[in-house]
Coordinates of C-alpha atoms in Angstrom, one line a residue:
X1 CA 191.9 -109.9 -7.6
X2 CA 192.9 -113.3 -7.0
X3 CA 195.9 -113.4 -4.9
X4 CA 199.1 -116.1 -4.9
X5 CA 200.6 -117.8 -2.7
X6 CA 203.7 -116.6 -0.5
X7 CA 205.8 -119.0 -2.1
X8 CA 204.0 -118.4 -6.0
X9 CA 204.7 -114.6 -5.5
X10 CA 208.8 -115.2 -4.3
X11 CA 209.1 -117.2 -7.1
X12 CA 208.1 -114.9 -9.3
X13 CA 210.1 -111.7 -7.7
X14 CA 213.1 -114.1 -8.7
X15 CA 212.3 -114.6 -11.9
X16 CA 211.4 -110.9 -12.6
X17 CA 215.2 -110.1 -11.9
X18 CA 216.3 -112.7 -14.9
X19 CA 215.8 -110.4 -17.5
X20 CA 218.5 -107.8 -18.6
X21 CA 218.6 -104.4 -20.4
X22 CA 220.3 -105.3 -23.9
X23 CA 221.2 -103.6 -26.8
X24 CA 218.9 -103.4 -30.1
X25 CA 218.5 -101.5 -33.3
X26 CA 217.4 -97.9 -33.7
X27 CA 214.1 -99.0 -34.9
X28 CA 213.2 -100.7 -31.6
X29 CA 212.1 -98.1 -30.2
X30 CA 212.0 -97.0 -25.9
X31 CA 214.9 -99.8 -25.9
X32 CA 217.8 -99.7 -23.1
X33 CA 221.3 -101.0 -23.4
X34 CA 223.9 -103.2 -21.8
X35 CA 227.0 -103.9 -22.5
X36 CA 227.6 -106.9 -19.7
X37 CA 226.6 -109.2 -22.7
X38 CA 222.9 -110.2 -21.6
X39 CA 220.5 -111.9 -23.7
X40 CA 220.2 -110.2 -27.5
X41 CA 217.0 -111.1 -27.7
X42 CA 215.7 -109.9 -25.2
X43 CA 215.3 -105.9 -25.3
X44 CA 214.1 -103.9 -21.7
X45 CA 211.6 -100.6 -23.2
X46 CA 212.2 -98.3 -20.2
X47 CA 210.7 -95.2 -22.3
X48 CA 208.0 -93.9 -24.4
X49 CA 208.4 -94.7 -28.2
X50 CA 208.2 -91.1 -29.6
X51 CA 209.1 -92.4 -33.4
X52 CA 207.9 -95.6 -35.6
X53 CA 210.1 -98.6 -34.0
X54 CA 209.5 -102.2 -34.6
X55 CA 209.3 -105.0 -32.5
X56 CA 211.1 -108.1 -33.9
X57 CA 210.0 -111.9 -34.4
X58 CA 212.1 -114.6 -32.4
X59 CA 212.5 -111.3 -29.5
X60 CA 211.2 -110.9 -25.9
X61 CA 210.5 -107.2 -24.8
X62 CA 210.5 -106.7 -21.5
X63 CA 208.0 -103.3 -20.3
X64 CA 209.7 -101.4 -17.4
X65 CA 207.0 -99.3 -16.5
X66 CA 204.2 -97.9 -17.8
X67 CA 205.5 -97.5 -21.4
X68 CA 203.2 -95.2 -24.1
X69 CA 203.6 -95.0 -27.8
X70 CA 202.9 -90.9 -28.2
X71 CA 200.6 -89.5 -30.8
X72 CA 202.5 -90.0 -33.9
X73 CA 204.1 -92.6 -33.6
X74 CA 203.9 -95.9 -34.5
X75 CA 204.4 -99.3 -33.2
X76 CA 205.1 -103.0 -35.3
X77 CA 205.2 -106.2 -33.6
X78 CA 205.9 -109.1 -35.5
X79 CA 204.7 -112.8 -35.5
X80 CA 205.6 -114.2 -32.3
X81 CA 207.2 -111.5 -30.5
X82 CA 206.8 -111.5 -26.3
X83 CA 206.0 -108.9 -24.8
X84 CA 206.6 -109.0 -20.6
X85 CA 205.7 -106.1 -18.3
X86 CA 207.5 -105.9 -15.2
X87 CA 205.4 -105.9 -11.9
X88 CA 204.9 -103.6 -9.9
X89 CA 201.8 -101.8 -8.4
X90 CA 200.1 -98.3 -8.5
X91 CA 202.8 -95.7 -10.5
X92 CA 205.2 -98.7 -11.0
X93 CA 202.5 -100.8 -12.8
X94 CA 203.5 -101.7 -16.2
X95 CA 201.5 -101.1 -18.8
X96 CA 201.9 -100.6 -23.1
X97 CA 199.3 -97.5 -24.2
X98 CA 198.7 -96.6 -27.8
X99 CA 198.0 -92.6 -27.0
X100 CA 195.6 -91.1 -29.0
X101 CA 196.9 -89.9 -32.6
X102 CA 199.7 -93.3 -32.0
X103 CA 198.6 -96.4 -33.8
X104 CA 200.1 -100.3 -33.4
X105 CA 199.9 -102.7 -36.4
X106 CA 200.4 -106.1 -33.8
X107 CA 200.1 -108.7 -36.6
X108 CA 200.3 -112.2 -34.8
X109 CA 199.4 -115.5 -36.9
X110 CA 197.2 -118.1 -36.1
X111 CA 200.7 -120.0 -36.0
X112 CA 202.7 -117.7 -34.5
X113 CA 200.0 -115.3 -32.4
X114 CA 201.8 -112.1 -30.2
X115 CA 202.0 -113.1 -26.5
X116 CA 201.5 -110.0 -23.9
X117 CA 202.4 -111.3 -20.6
X118 CA 204.2 -110.9 -17.3
X119 CA 208.4 -111.4 -16.6
X120 CA 207.0 -114.2 -14.0
X121 CA 206.1 -115.9 -17.2
X122 CA 208.3 -118.1 -18.7
X123 CA 207.1 -118.5 -22.1
X124 CA 209.5 -117.9 -25.3
X125 CA 208.9 -116.9 -28.0
X126 CA 210.8 -120.2 -29.1
X127 CA 207.7 -122.4 -27.7
X128 CA 205.6 -120.0 -29.5
X129 CA 207.0 -120.9 -32.8
X130 CA 206.7 -124.8 -31.4
X131 CA 202.9 -124.2 -31.7
X132 CA 202.6 -124.8 -27.7
X133 CA 201.4 -121.3 -26.7
X134 CA 200.5 -122.4 -22.9
X135 CA 202.0 -120.5 -20.0
X136 CA 204.5 -123.1 -18.9
X137 CA 204.7 -122.4 -15.1
X138 CA 201.6 -120.3 -14.5
X139 CA 198.3 -120.9 -14.2
X140 CA 195.1 -119.7 -16.2
X141 CA 193.6 -118.5 -12.9
X142 CA 197.1 -116.6 -12.0
X143 CA 195.8 -112.6 -12.4
X144 CA 197.4 -109.2 -11.6
X145 CA 201.1 -109.2 -12.3
X146 CA 201.2 -106.4 -14.3
X147 CA 198.9 -103.8 -16.1
X148 CA 198.0 -104.7 -19.8
X149 CA 197.3 -103.4 -23.1
X150 CA 195.0 -100.1 -23.8
X151 CA 194.3 -98.6 -27.0
X152 CA 193.4 -94.8 -26.9
X153 CA 191.4 -93.0 -30.3
X154 CA 189.3 -89.8 -31.1
X155 CA 185.9 -91.4 -31.4
X156 CA 183.2 -89.9 -29.6
X157 CA 182.8 -91.1 -26.0
X158 CA 179.3 -90.0 -23.5
X159 CA 181.2 -88.2 -20.2
X160 CA 181.7 -85.3 -18.4
X161 CA 183.5 -83.8 -21.2
X162 CA 184.9 -84.7 -25.1
X163 CA 187.7 -85.8 -23.7
X164 CA 188.5 -87.5 -20.3
X165 CA 191.2 -89.7 -18.6
X166 CA 191.1 -93.6 -19.2
X167 CA 190.5 -95.9 -16.1
X168 CA 193.6 -97.4 -14.9
X169 CA 196.2 -94.1 -15.7
X170 CA 197.4 -91.5 -13.7
X171 CA 195.1 -88.7 -14.8
X172 CA 198.5 -86.4 -14.7
X173 CA 199.6 -89.0 -17.8
X174 CA 198.4 -86.9 -20.8
X175 CA 199.1 -90.3 -22.4
X176 CA 195.6 -91.2 -21.0
X177 CA 193.4 -89.2 -22.4
X178 CA 190.7 -90.1 -24.5
X179 CA 187.7 -88.9 -26.4
X180 CA 187.2 -86.3 -29.9
X181 CA 184.9 -86.7 -33.0
X182 CA 186.5 -89.0 -35.3
X183 CA 184.3 -92.3 -35.5
X184 CA 186.1 -93.3 -38.5
X185 CA 189.5 -93.1 -37.1
X186 CA 192.1 -95.9 -37.2
X187 CA 194.5 -97.0 -33.8
X188 CA 196.3 -99.6 -36.0
X189 CA 195.6 -103.1 -35.8
X190 CA 195.7 -106.3 -33.8
X191 CA 195.3 -109.2 -34.5
X192 CA 196.4 -112.6 -33.1
X193 CA 197.0 -111.5 -29.7
X194 CA 196.8 -113.5 -26.5
X195 CA 196.8 -110.8 -23.3
X196 CA 197.8 -113.2 -19.9
X197 CA 197.8 -112.0 -16.1
X198 CA 196.9 -108.2 -16.5
X199 CA 195.0 -106.2 -14.2
X200 CA 197.6 -104.8 -11.1
X201 CA 196.2 -102.8 -8.7
X202 CA 197.1 -99.0 -9.7
X203 CA 194.6 -97.3 -7.2
X204 CA 191.7 -98.7 -4.5
X205 CA 189.6 -99.9 -7.5
X206 CA 191.2 -99.0 -10.0
X207 CA 192.5 -101.3 -12.4
X208 CA 193.8 -101.9 -16.0
X209 CA 192.0 -104.7 -17.9
X210 CA 193.1 -106.9 -20.5
X211 CA 192.3 -105.0 -23.4
X212 CA 190.8 -101.2 -22.8
X213 CA 189.8 -99.7 -25.9
X214 CA 188.7 -95.8 -24.9
X215 CA 187.4 -93.7 -27.8
X216 CA 188.6 -96.1 -30.2
X217 CA 187.1 -95.6 -33.9
X218 CA 185.7 -97.9 -36.5
X219 CA 189.0 -98.3 -38.5
X220 CA 190.9 -99.8 -36.1
X221 CA 191.6 -103.8 -36.4
X222 CA 190.8 -106.0 -33.5
X223 CA 190.4 -109.9 -34.4
X224 CA 191.4 -112.3 -33.1
X225 CA 191.9 -111.8 -29.5
X226 CA 192.6 -114.2 -26.5
X227 CA 192.6 -112.8 -22.4
X228 CA 193.6 -114.8 -19.6
X229 CA 193.7 -114.3 -16.4
X230 CA 193.2 -110.8 -15.8
X231 CA 192.2 -109.6 -12.5
X232 CA 189.7 -107.0 -13.8
X233 CA 188.0 -107.5 -16.9
X234 CA 188.7 -109.3 -19.9
X235 CA 187.6 -106.1 -22.5
X236 CA 186.3 -103.2 -21.4
X237 CA 185.5 -100.1 -24.4
X238 CA 184.7 -96.7 -23.4
X239 CA 182.6 -95.3 -26.1
X240 CA 184.1 -95.3 -29.5
X241 CA 183.0 -97.1 -32.3
X242 CA 185.5 -99.9 -33.3
X243 CA 184.2 -103.3 -33.8
X244 CA 185.9 -106.5 -32.4
X245 CA 185.6 -110.1 -33.8
X246 CA 186.8 -113.6 -33.1
X247 CA 187.3 -113.6 -29.0
X248 CA 188.4 -116.1 -25.4
X249 CA 188.0 -114.4 -22.2
X250 CA 189.1 -117.4 -19.8
X251 CA 189.1 -116.6 -16.0
X252 CA 188.9 -112.9 -15.7
X253 CA 188.2 -111.5 -12.1
X254 CA 185.4 -109.6 -12.6
X255 CA 183.2 -108.6 -15.7
X256 CA 184.4 -110.9 -19.0
X257 CA 182.3 -108.2 -21.2
X258 CA 182.0 -104.5 -19.9
X259 CA 180.9 -101.9 -22.1
X260 CA 180.6 -97.9 -21.2
X261 CA 180.0 -94.7 -22.7
X262 CA 177.7 -95.7 -25.6
X263 CA 180.7 -97.4 -27.7
X264 CA 178.5 -98.3 -30.7
X265 CA 180.4 -100.9 -32.1
X266 CA 180.0 -105.0 -32.6
X267 CA 181.7 -107.9 -30.7
X268 CA 181.0 -111.0 -32.8
X269 CA 181.8 -114.6 -32.1
X270 CA 183.6 -115.0 -28.8
X271 CA 183.4 -117.1 -25.7
X272 CA 183.7 -116.1 -22.4
X273 CA 185.0 -118.8 -19.7
X274 CA 184.6 -118.9 -16.6
X275 CA 184.3 -114.7 -15.5
X276 CA 184.0 -114.4 -11.5
X277 CA 181.8 -110.6 -12.0
X278 CA 179.2 -110.5 -14.6
X279 CA 179.5 -112.4 -17.7
X280 CA 178.1 -109.4 -19.2
X281 CA 178.4 -105.7 -17.5
X282 CA 176.7 -103.5 -20.1
X283 CA 176.3 -100.4 -18.8
X284 CA 174.2 -97.3 -20.6
X285 CA 175.5 -94.2 -21.6
X286 CA 176.9 -91.5 -19.1
X287 CA 175.6 -88.4 -19.2
X288 CA 172.9 -86.8 -22.0
X289 CA 174.9 -88.3 -25.6
X290 CA 174.0 -91.4 -26.6
X291 CA 175.7 -92.5 -30.2
X292 CA 173.2 -95.4 -30.5
X293 CA 173.7 -99.0 -29.5
X294 CA 176.1 -101.5 -29.7
X295 CA 175.7 -105.4 -30.4
X296 CA 176.9 -108.4 -28.8
X297 CA 176.3 -111.5 -31.0
X298 CA 177.2 -115.5 -31.3
X299 CA 178.5 -116.0 -28.1
X300 CA 179.3 -119.1 -26.2
X301 CA 179.6 -118.2 -22.3
X302 CA 180.4 -120.9 -19.9
X303 CA 179.1 -119.8 -16.4
X304 CA 180.7 -122.3 -13.9
X305 CA 184.1 -124.1 -14.2
X306 CA 185.9 -125.9 -11.6
X307 CA 187.6 -122.3 -10.2
X308 CA 185.1 -119.6 -11.1
X309 CA 181.8 -119.4 -11.0
X310 CA 179.7 -115.9 -13.0
X311 CA 177.7 -113.7 -10.8
X312 CA 174.7 -113.6 -13.2
X313 CA 173.8 -114.1 -16.9
X314 CA 173.6 -110.6 -18.7
X315 CA 173.4 -107.3 -16.3
X316 CA 172.2 -104.0 -18.0
X317 CA 170.9 -100.8 -16.3
X318 CA 167.8 -98.8 -16.9
X319 CA 169.4 -97.2 -19.5
X320 CA 171.6 -99.8 -21.7
X321 CA 171.2 -99.4 -25.1
X322 CA 172.2 -103.2 -26.8
X323 CA 171.3 -105.4 -29.1
X324 CA 171.6 -108.7 -28.0
X325 CA 171.8 -112.1 -30.1
X326 CA 172.4 -115.7 -30.9
X327 CA 174.3 -116.0 -27.1
X328 CA 174.7 -119.8 -25.3
X329 CA 175.0 -120.2 -21.8
X330 CA 175.9 -123.6 -20.6
X331 CA 177.0 -124.6 -16.9
X332 CA 174.4 -122.6 -15.1
X333 CA 174.5 -122.8 -11.2
X334 CA 170.9 -121.9 -8.8
X335 CA 170.8 -118.0 -8.8
X336 CA 172.3 -117.2 -12.3
X337 CA 169.9 -114.9 -14.3
X338 CA 169.0 -112.4 -16.4
X339 CA 168.6 -109.4 -14.6
X340 CA 166.3 -106.5 -16.7
X341 CA 164.1 -108.4 -19.6
X342 CA 162.0 -105.3 -20.4
X343 CA 164.5 -102.7 -20.5
X344 CA 163.3 -99.9 -23.2
X345 CA 166.7 -100.3 -25.2
X346 CA 167.9 -103.9 -24.6
X347 CA 166.6 -106.1 -27.8
X348 CA 167.3 -109.7 -27.3
X349 CA 167.0 -112.4 -29.9
X350 CA 168.1 -116.4 -29.2
X351 CA 169.5 -116.4 -26.3
X352 CA 169.9 -120.2 -25.2
X353 CA 170.4 -121.4 -21.9
X354 CA 172.2 -125.1 -21.3
X355 CA 169.0 -126.4 -19.4
X356 CA 165.4 -127.3 -18.8
X357 CA 162.4 -125.0 -20.0
X358 CA 160.7 -125.4 -16.4
X359 CA 164.0 -124.1 -15.1
X360 CA 163.4 -120.6 -17.4
X361 CA 161.4 -119.0 -15.0
X362 CA 164.4 -119.1 -12.3
X363 CA 166.7 -117.2 -14.9
X364 CA 164.2 -114.0 -15.2
X365 CA 163.1 -111.2 -12.7
X366 CA 160.5 -112.7 -10.1
X367 CA 156.6 -112.0 -11.9
X368 CA 157.9 -111.9 -15.2
X369 CA 157.2 -114.3 -17.8
X370 CA 159.4 -116.5 -20.3
X371 CA 159.8 -114.1 -23.2
X372 CA 159.4 -116.3 -26.7
X373 CA 163.5 -115.1 -27.2
X374 CA 164.6 -117.0 -24.3
X375 CA 165.0 -120.8 -24.9
X376 CA 166.4 -123.8 -23.3
X377 CA 168.6 -126.8 -24.6
X378 CA 171.1 -127.4 -27.0
X379 CA 169.7 -126.1 -29.9
X380 CA 172.5 -123.4 -30.8
X381 CA 175.6 -124.9 -31.8
X382 CA 178.9 -122.4 -31.1
X383 CA 181.4 -121.6 -33.7
X384 CA 184.6 -121.9 -32.5
X385 CA 187.3 -122.7 -35.1
X386 CA 188.6 -119.7 -35.9
X387 CA 189.6 -119.9 -31.8
X388 CA 191.7 -122.7 -32.9
X389 CA 194.8 -121.0 -32.1
X390 CA 194.2 -119.8 -28.7
X391 CA 195.3 -121.4 -25.4
X392 CA 192.5 -121.7 -24.2
X393 CA 191.3 -124.1 -27.2
X394 CA 194.6 -126.1 -26.5
X395 CA 193.1 -126.4 -22.7
X396 CA 189.8 -127.7 -24.5
X397 CA 188.1 -125.1 -22.5
X398 CA 185.4 -125.2 -25.8

């Protein structure tokens, strides 16, 4: 995890005390009240959401810990809402969990995205509405200030049991369970969302990603997503069949894209910029179940920036089951390779490295010949127009 300076930490702690609870409508769900005259547009959510709730445009919602939308409940988040997680580690870490059987409709707009961030971030709904999507007082390299966004469903996973607990949530919390048999289930919609500064420590080697998708079915819509400054992975899939489209992962502390437990959906049209771990950590199924390949296509990957250098180009294991196509890697440095090019269930098609033809031999395992699907040069053009709404685009990252 990237550490903040002592001065920055003290400053952020001071800012976290500025938020007060205030009264809200009954449909805000989980909000506590305070009659002392707090900001009526800031609502502290301190309890699980057990009935249908609406979080309204123009307001900021503060997660006072680990908040779950429980089975049977529905949360609607309107465009331009800012959701801020209080700071804390371990059992005190804040996160928003969409439990199995619950649904979320968080539908931002290109000119009015929904922002998930930390209370240490001074961004406001008014700033978002003005068209400025940057965090005004925090760098894109800041990380680990709160948990993250977790969506859990009833789709199939390859794990030790049909249903297991998600990484980053205590095993004692039943709202952390995921997995089942319904591959077409819908957990709702996530659209035009920016998730920032997630990944606080829950325990040793146990952090929450920017966006975690556990056993999520194909009926769920996930598109136009930005992850900035996650201390762990940008997005991680644990099984399920959900498709994800139009994604930016910028300055994450571990892997840009991480796949596990036989996820069998598609990631299409995305950018990974400055991941400190692997650009891709593509693990094979666990146990004896394999529900088919997942597909990763049409991506732009910046392998080094002024902030971070990524470990390797593509990382798979011996039983990874994945189709990779139309991926363009730029800003490579010495030692970055595709770690395995002959795995039986890994399919490569049109992998472009912005380097010389002579250098391609240095980007594959020693003793291998350069395959026909690996190309040098800049013949591939990434279409980033669908991602122009993001902070990363406003900061000219692609």
